[in-house]
Short mmCIF file of N, CA and C in Angstrom, two decimals:
data_model
loop_
_atom_site.label_atom_id
_atom_site.label_comp_id
_atom_site.label_asym_id
_atom_site.label_seq_id
_atom_site.Cartn_x
_atom_site.Cartn_y
_atom_site.Cartn_z
N MET L 1 221.66 62.49 113.77
CA MET L 1 221.09 63.37 112.78
C MET L 1 219.57 63.23 112.69
N PRO L 2 218.98 62.04 112.74
CA PRO L 2 217.52 61.96 112.66
C PRO L 2 216.82 62.64 113.83
N ILE L 3 217.43 62.62 115.01
CA ILE L 3 216.79 63.28 116.16
C ILE L 3 216.76 64.79 115.95
N GLU L 4 217.84 65.34 115.40
CA GLU L 4 217.87 66.78 115.16
C GLU L 4 216.85 67.18 114.11
N SER L 5 216.67 66.35 113.06
CA SER L 5 215.65 66.68 112.05
C SER L 5 214.26 66.59 112.62
N MET L 6 214.04 65.63 113.53
CA MET L 6 212.73 65.52 114.17
C MET L 6 212.48 66.75 115.05
N LEU L 7 213.49 67.18 115.80
CA LEU L 7 213.33 68.37 116.63
C LEU L 7 213.09 69.62 115.79
N LEU L 8 213.73 69.69 114.63
CA LEU L 8 213.51 70.82 113.73
C LEU L 8 212.08 70.83 113.21
N ALA L 9 211.55 69.64 112.87
CA ALA L 9 210.16 69.55 112.40
C ALA L 9 209.18 69.92 113.52
N VAL L 10 209.46 69.47 114.72
CA VAL L 10 208.58 69.80 115.85
C VAL L 10 208.61 71.30 116.12
N ASN L 11 209.79 71.90 116.07
CA ASN L 11 209.89 73.35 116.26
C ASN L 11 209.13 74.10 115.18
N SER L 12 209.23 73.62 113.94
CA SER L 12 208.49 74.27 112.85
C SER L 12 206.99 74.19 113.10
N ASN L 13 206.52 73.03 113.54
CA ASN L 13 205.09 72.90 113.85
C ASN L 13 204.68 73.82 114.98
N PHE L 14 205.49 73.89 116.02
CA PHE L 14 205.18 74.79 117.13
C PHE L 14 205.06 76.23 116.65
N LEU L 15 206.01 76.65 115.82
CA LEU L 15 206.01 78.04 115.37
C LEU L 15 204.85 78.34 114.44
N VAL L 16 204.55 77.43 113.51
CA VAL L 16 203.47 77.66 112.55
C VAL L 16 202.12 77.72 113.27
N PHE L 17 201.86 76.78 114.16
CA PHE L 17 200.59 76.79 114.86
C PHE L 17 200.51 77.92 115.87
N SER L 18 201.63 78.36 116.38
CA SER L 18 201.64 79.49 117.29
C SER L 18 201.29 80.78 116.56
N VAL L 19 201.84 80.94 115.37
CA VAL L 19 201.54 82.14 114.59
C VAL L 19 200.10 82.12 114.09
N SER L 20 199.64 80.94 113.66
CA SER L 20 198.28 80.87 113.11
C SER L 20 197.20 81.03 114.19
N SER L 21 197.49 80.67 115.42
CA SER L 21 196.48 80.79 116.48
C SER L 21 196.71 81.99 117.40
N ASP L 22 197.68 82.82 117.08
CA ASP L 22 198.02 84.00 117.89
C ASP L 22 198.25 83.64 119.36
N ASP L 23 199.04 82.60 119.57
CA ASP L 23 199.34 82.13 120.93
C ASP L 23 200.85 82.08 121.08
N MET L 24 201.34 82.54 122.21
CA MET L 24 202.79 82.56 122.44
C MET L 24 203.32 81.25 123.01
N MET L 25 202.45 80.32 123.36
CA MET L 25 202.88 79.07 123.98
C MET L 25 203.76 78.26 123.03
N GLY L 26 203.41 78.21 121.76
CA GLY L 26 204.21 77.46 120.79
C GLY L 26 205.60 78.05 120.62
N GLN L 27 205.69 79.37 120.65
CA GLN L 27 207.00 80.01 120.52
C GLN L 27 207.85 79.77 121.76
N SER L 28 207.23 79.70 122.92
CA SER L 28 208.01 79.42 124.12
C SER L 28 208.50 77.98 124.12
N PHE L 29 207.67 77.04 123.64
CA PHE L 29 208.13 75.66 123.52
C PHE L 29 209.22 75.53 122.46
N ALA L 30 209.11 76.30 121.38
CA ALA L 30 210.13 76.25 120.33
C ALA L 30 211.46 76.78 120.84
N SER L 31 211.46 77.67 121.80
CA SER L 31 212.73 78.13 122.38
C SER L 31 213.24 77.16 123.44
N LEU L 32 212.36 76.34 123.99
CA LEU L 32 212.76 75.38 125.01
C LEU L 32 213.48 74.17 124.40
N VAL L 33 213.07 73.74 123.21
CA VAL L 33 213.64 72.55 122.58
C VAL L 33 215.13 72.70 122.29
N PRO L 34 215.62 73.81 121.70
CA PRO L 34 217.08 73.94 121.51
C PRO L 34 217.84 74.02 122.83
N THR L 35 217.20 74.54 123.87
CA THR L 35 217.85 74.60 125.18
C THR L 35 218.10 73.20 125.72
N VAL L 36 217.11 72.33 125.59
CA VAL L 36 217.26 70.95 126.05
C VAL L 36 218.29 70.22 125.19
N ALA L 37 218.29 70.47 123.88
CA ALA L 37 219.28 69.84 123.00
C ALA L 37 220.70 70.31 123.34
N ALA L 38 220.86 71.57 123.70
CA ALA L 38 222.18 72.07 124.08
C ALA L 38 222.63 71.45 125.40
N ALA L 39 221.71 71.26 126.33
CA ALA L 39 222.08 70.61 127.59
C ALA L 39 222.47 69.16 127.35
N GLU L 40 221.79 68.50 126.44
CA GLU L 40 222.14 67.12 126.08
C GLU L 40 223.54 67.04 125.48
N SER L 41 223.86 67.98 124.61
CA SER L 41 225.20 68.01 124.02
C SER L 41 226.27 68.32 125.07
N ALA L 42 225.95 69.18 126.01
CA ALA L 42 226.91 69.50 127.07
C ALA L 42 227.18 68.30 127.95
N ILE L 43 226.16 67.50 128.23
CA ILE L 43 226.37 66.29 129.03
C ILE L 43 227.23 65.29 128.27
N GLY L 44 226.99 65.13 126.98
CA GLY L 44 227.82 64.23 126.17
C GLY L 44 229.27 64.68 126.12
N LEU L 45 229.49 65.98 125.98
CA LEU L 45 230.85 66.51 125.96
C LEU L 45 231.52 66.32 127.32
N ALA L 46 230.76 66.49 128.40
CA ALA L 46 231.32 66.29 129.74
C ALA L 46 231.74 64.84 129.95
N ILE L 47 230.98 63.90 129.39
CA ILE L 47 231.36 62.48 129.49
C ILE L 47 232.68 62.24 128.79
N PHE L 48 232.88 62.83 127.61
CA PHE L 48 234.15 62.68 126.91
C PHE L 48 235.30 63.31 127.68
N VAL L 49 235.08 64.48 128.26
CA VAL L 49 236.15 65.16 129.00
C VAL L 49 236.53 64.37 130.24
N ILE L 50 235.55 63.85 130.97
CA ILE L 50 235.85 63.05 132.16
C ILE L 50 236.56 61.77 131.79
N THR L 51 236.13 61.14 130.68
CA THR L 51 236.80 59.92 130.23
C THR L 51 238.25 60.21 129.86
N PHE L 52 238.50 61.33 129.21
CA PHE L 52 239.87 61.67 128.85
C PHE L 52 240.71 61.96 130.09
N ARG L 53 240.13 62.64 131.07
CA ARG L 53 240.90 62.94 132.29
C ARG L 53 241.20 61.70 133.10
N VAL L 54 240.27 60.75 133.14
CA VAL L 54 240.48 59.54 133.94
C VAL L 54 241.37 58.55 133.21
N ARG L 55 241.08 58.28 131.95
CA ARG L 55 241.79 57.25 131.20
C ARG L 55 243.00 57.77 130.42
N GLY L 56 243.02 59.05 130.11
CA GLY L 56 244.12 59.61 129.34
C GLY L 56 243.92 59.51 127.84
N THR L 57 242.84 58.88 127.41
CA THR L 57 242.54 58.76 125.99
C THR L 57 241.04 58.57 125.82
N ILE L 58 240.56 58.88 124.62
CA ILE L 58 239.16 58.62 124.32
C ILE L 58 239.02 57.59 123.20
N ALA L 59 240.12 56.88 122.92
CA ALA L 59 240.08 55.82 121.92
C ALA L 59 239.26 54.65 122.46
N VAL L 60 238.29 54.20 121.68
CA VAL L 60 237.39 53.15 122.13
C VAL L 60 238.13 51.84 122.34
N GLU L 61 239.14 51.59 121.55
CA GLU L 61 239.89 50.33 121.67
C GLU L 61 240.59 50.21 123.01
N SER L 62 240.98 51.32 123.59
CA SER L 62 241.72 51.25 124.85
C SER L 62 240.85 51.42 126.09
N ILE L 63 239.61 51.85 125.93
CA ILE L 63 238.76 52.03 127.11
C ILE L 63 237.58 51.08 127.13
N ASN L 64 237.59 50.05 126.31
CA ASN L 64 236.45 49.16 126.26
C ASN L 64 236.45 48.13 127.38
N SER L 65 237.45 48.13 128.22
CA SER L 65 237.49 47.16 129.32
C SER L 65 236.97 47.82 130.59
N ILE L 66 235.67 47.86 130.71
CA ILE L 66 235.05 48.40 131.92
C ILE L 66 234.93 47.24 132.89
N GLN L 67 235.75 47.22 133.89
CA GLN L 67 235.82 46.07 134.78
C GLN L 67 234.90 46.27 135.98
N GLY L 68 234.22 45.21 136.35
CA GLY L 68 233.39 45.24 137.53
C GLY L 68 232.00 45.79 137.34
N LEU L 69 231.59 46.08 136.11
CA LEU L 69 230.26 46.63 135.89
C LEU L 69 229.33 45.66 135.19
N GLY L 70 229.75 44.44 134.97
CA GLY L 70 228.90 43.46 134.31
C GLY L 70 227.82 42.95 135.22
N PRO L 71 226.80 42.29 134.66
CA PRO L 71 225.69 41.83 135.50
C PRO L 71 226.07 40.70 136.44
N PHE L 72 227.12 39.94 136.13
CA PHE L 72 227.48 38.81 136.97
C PHE L 72 228.66 39.12 137.90
N SER L 73 229.33 40.24 137.70
CA SER L 73 230.46 40.56 138.57
C SER L 73 230.01 41.08 139.93
N LEU L 74 228.77 41.53 140.04
CA LEU L 74 228.28 42.02 141.32
C LEU L 74 227.94 40.88 142.27
N GLY L 75 227.84 39.66 141.75
CA GLY L 75 227.48 38.52 142.59
C GLY L 75 228.53 38.21 143.63
N GLU L 76 229.77 38.57 143.38
CA GLU L 76 230.82 38.33 144.36
C GLU L 76 230.75 39.31 145.52
N ARG L 77 230.22 40.51 145.26
CA ARG L 77 230.19 41.53 146.30
C ARG L 77 228.87 41.57 147.06
N ILE L 78 227.76 41.40 146.36
CA ILE L 78 226.47 41.41 147.03
C ILE L 78 225.70 40.17 146.63
N ARG L 79 224.83 39.73 147.50
CA ARG L 79 224.03 38.54 147.23
C ARG L 79 222.72 38.98 146.59
N PHE L 80 222.30 38.25 145.56
CA PHE L 80 221.05 38.57 144.88
C PHE L 80 219.87 38.23 145.78
N VAL L 81 218.96 39.18 145.95
CA VAL L 81 217.76 38.97 146.75
C VAL L 81 216.57 39.10 145.83
N SER L 82 215.73 38.11 145.82
CA SER L 82 214.55 38.12 144.96
C SER L 82 213.59 39.21 145.41
N PRO L 83 213.02 39.97 144.47
CA PRO L 83 212.05 41.00 144.86
C PRO L 83 210.76 40.41 145.40
N PHE L 84 210.50 39.12 145.14
CA PHE L 84 209.27 38.49 145.62
C PHE L 84 209.41 37.96 147.04
N LEU L 85 210.58 38.08 147.62
CA LEU L 85 210.81 37.57 148.96
C LEU L 85 210.01 38.32 150.01
N PHE L 86 209.80 39.61 149.79
CA PHE L 86 209.16 40.45 150.79
C PHE L 86 207.67 40.67 150.53
N LEU L 87 207.08 39.96 149.58
CA LEU L 87 205.67 40.18 149.27
C LEU L 87 204.76 39.80 150.44
N ASN L 88 205.14 38.84 151.25
CA ASN L 88 204.31 38.43 152.37
C ASN L 88 204.32 39.44 153.51
N HIS L 89 205.22 40.41 153.48
CA HIS L 89 205.35 41.36 154.57
C HIS L 89 204.57 42.65 154.33
N PHE L 90 203.93 42.78 153.15
CA PHE L 90 203.15 43.97 152.88
C PHE L 90 201.79 43.86 153.55
N PRO L 91 201.20 44.97 153.98
CA PRO L 91 199.90 44.90 154.66
C PRO L 91 198.75 44.54 153.73
N PHE L 92 198.91 44.73 152.44
CA PHE L 92 197.84 44.39 151.50
C PHE L 92 198.08 43.01 150.92
N SER L 93 197.04 42.41 150.41
CA SER L 93 197.19 41.08 149.81
C SER L 93 197.31 41.22 148.31
N CYS L 94 198.07 40.32 147.69
CA CYS L 94 198.30 40.39 146.25
C CYS L 94 197.31 39.58 145.50
#
């Protein structure tokens, strides 16, 4: 809810300053903000639909066991390589 109120305030500012300065740029930005918010809502709804199709439920109690995605579970499959290992191979000096 706070994000929607902030977007409403930003849209109001865009529209007021657009009307006061006789510029259409603010009105075009004011029409862009609800479009982005609708796309954000569509992505959230798609996540729920995919979760329901894969798991059969959207109850948090039954889908909270995401296996294999923890930070330490990847150590069995891939070996951790330090990002500083390859610093000596760059053509520039650090």
